[in-house]
Amino acid sequence: MKQIPINDLPITVQLDASTGVFTPCIEMENRRVSDLSMMFYDQAAVQAILEGGDRLVYDIRYYPFITSVSDMALGTTVIYPGKVGDEYHMTKGHFHARADQPEIYYCVQGEGFLQMETRAGDYQVAAWKPGTVTHIPPAYAHRVINTGSTPLVFVASFHVAAGHDYAPVIARGFQYVIVERDGQPVAVPNPRRGS
Ligand code: S6P
Ligand code: ZN
């Protein structure tokens, strides 16, 4: 995240819940299938998409509120609808680098699921629709999946120092993958975890 100056005054931004765009915004990132290539279980489907020229999966916007005492951040993520093979578009997913840092996610648009899993293997999932708020405890990796036909937009609130640890998710994924079966989202055991 960018270095930004200390500001001990209140800051207000305006969010468009249908797009995840808020103003003013400090930083924006895009993630494409190429950025998530190790995350989807169907590697043949990943390669087919990459040979066709890649595809946008989600946008992230951040505003780090840096004060002289402690630093919260606002983030919004918009996951565009789509699938890689039969697996729905999703975020990469991560643990926080700092094991004492929780987060709040607030779904404002669209439908899907929030997967959460500890390093010890406790798996939890929350079904999401507009208005759903989930507290993610510090020890849980977290990933959001868009199972709808419209963009899924959520708001995140976290400490700037929380950080990201993507390595365990890159290595193993979550216990379940959310795939389309007969037009419906279903959770099936992640083939990358083996039997
Ligand atoms: C940060 C927070 C979000 C995610 C964003 C993208 O702690 O959880 O801002 O960074 O939703 O997800 P990911 O897994 O690609 O970082
Ligand atoms: Zn997080």
PDB file of C-alpha atoms and ligand atoms in Angstrom, residues 31 58 60 62 77 91-94 96 103 105 142 154 156 158 164 166, ligand 1:
ATOM      1  CA  ARG A  31      -6.607  -8.740 -10.621  1.00  0.00           C
ATOM      2  CA  TYR A  58     -11.887  -8.110  -9.792  1.00  0.00           C
ATOM      3  CA  ILE A  60      -9.847  -3.375  -5.453  1.00  0.00           C
ATOM      4  CA  TYR A  62      -8.219   1.319  -0.885  1.00  0.00           C
ATOM      5  CA  THR A  77     -13.731  -5.053  -4.005  1.00  0.00           C
ATOM      6  CA  THR A  91     -10.623 -13.318  -4.797  1.00  0.00           C
ATOM      7  CA  LYS A  92      -7.174 -14.835  -4.335  1.00  0.00           C
ATOM      8  CA  GLY A  93      -7.781 -15.246  -0.610  1.00  0.00           C
ATOM      9  CA  HIS A  94      -5.230 -14.699   2.136  1.00  0.00           C
ATOM     10  CA  HIS A  96      -3.333 -11.709   7.429  1.00  0.00           C
ATOM     11  CA  GLU A 103     -11.413  -7.808   9.506  1.00  0.00           C
ATOM     12  CA  TYR A 105     -16.528  -7.589   5.318  1.00  0.00           C
ATOM     13  CA  HIS A 142     -10.690 -15.390   3.709  1.00  0.00           C
ATOM     14  CA  PHE A 154     -18.126  -5.689  -0.748  1.00  0.00           C
ATOM     15  CA  ALA A 156     -13.674  -4.225   3.913  1.00  0.00           C
ATOM     16  CA  PHE A 158      -9.126  -3.565   8.543  1.00  0.00           C
ATOM     17  CA  HIS A 164      -1.389 -10.345   3.408  1.00  0.00           C
ATOM     18  CA  TYR A 166      -1.054 -15.542   0.185  1.00  0.00           C
TER      19      TYR A 166
HETATM   20  C1  S6P B   1      -7.476  -6.870   2.981  1.00  0.00           C
HETATM   21  C2  S6P B   1      -8.855  -7.271   2.578  1.00  0.00           C
HETATM   22  C3  S6P B   1      -9.281  -6.951   1.126  1.00  0.00           C
HETATM   23  C4  S6P B   1      -8.640  -7.878   0.079  1.00  0.00           C
HETATM   24  C5  S6P B   1      -9.326  -7.741  -1.276  1.00  0.00           C
HETATM   25  C6  S6P B   1      -8.711  -8.610  -2.356  1.00  0.00           C
HETATM   26  O1  S6P B   1      -7.132  -7.442   4.201  1.00  0.00           O
HETATM   27  O2  S6P B   1      -9.146  -8.601   2.920  1.00  0.00           O
HETATM   28  O3  S6P B   1      -9.036  -5.626   0.829  1.00  0.00           O
HETATM   29  O4  S6P B   1      -7.264  -7.627  -0.042  1.00  0.00           O
HETATM   30  O5  S6P B   1     -10.661  -8.092  -1.158  1.00  0.00           O
HETATM   31  O6  S6P B   1      -8.560  -9.937  -1.933  1.00  0.00           O
HETATM   32  P1  S6P B   1      -7.143 -10.631  -2.070  1.00  0.00           P
HETATM   33  O7  S6P B   1      -7.309 -11.974  -1.430  1.00  0.00           O
HETATM   34  O8  S6P B   1      -6.817 -10.683  -3.529  1.00  0.00           O
HETATM   35  O9  S6P B   1      -6.168  -9.731  -1.317  1.00  0.00           O
END
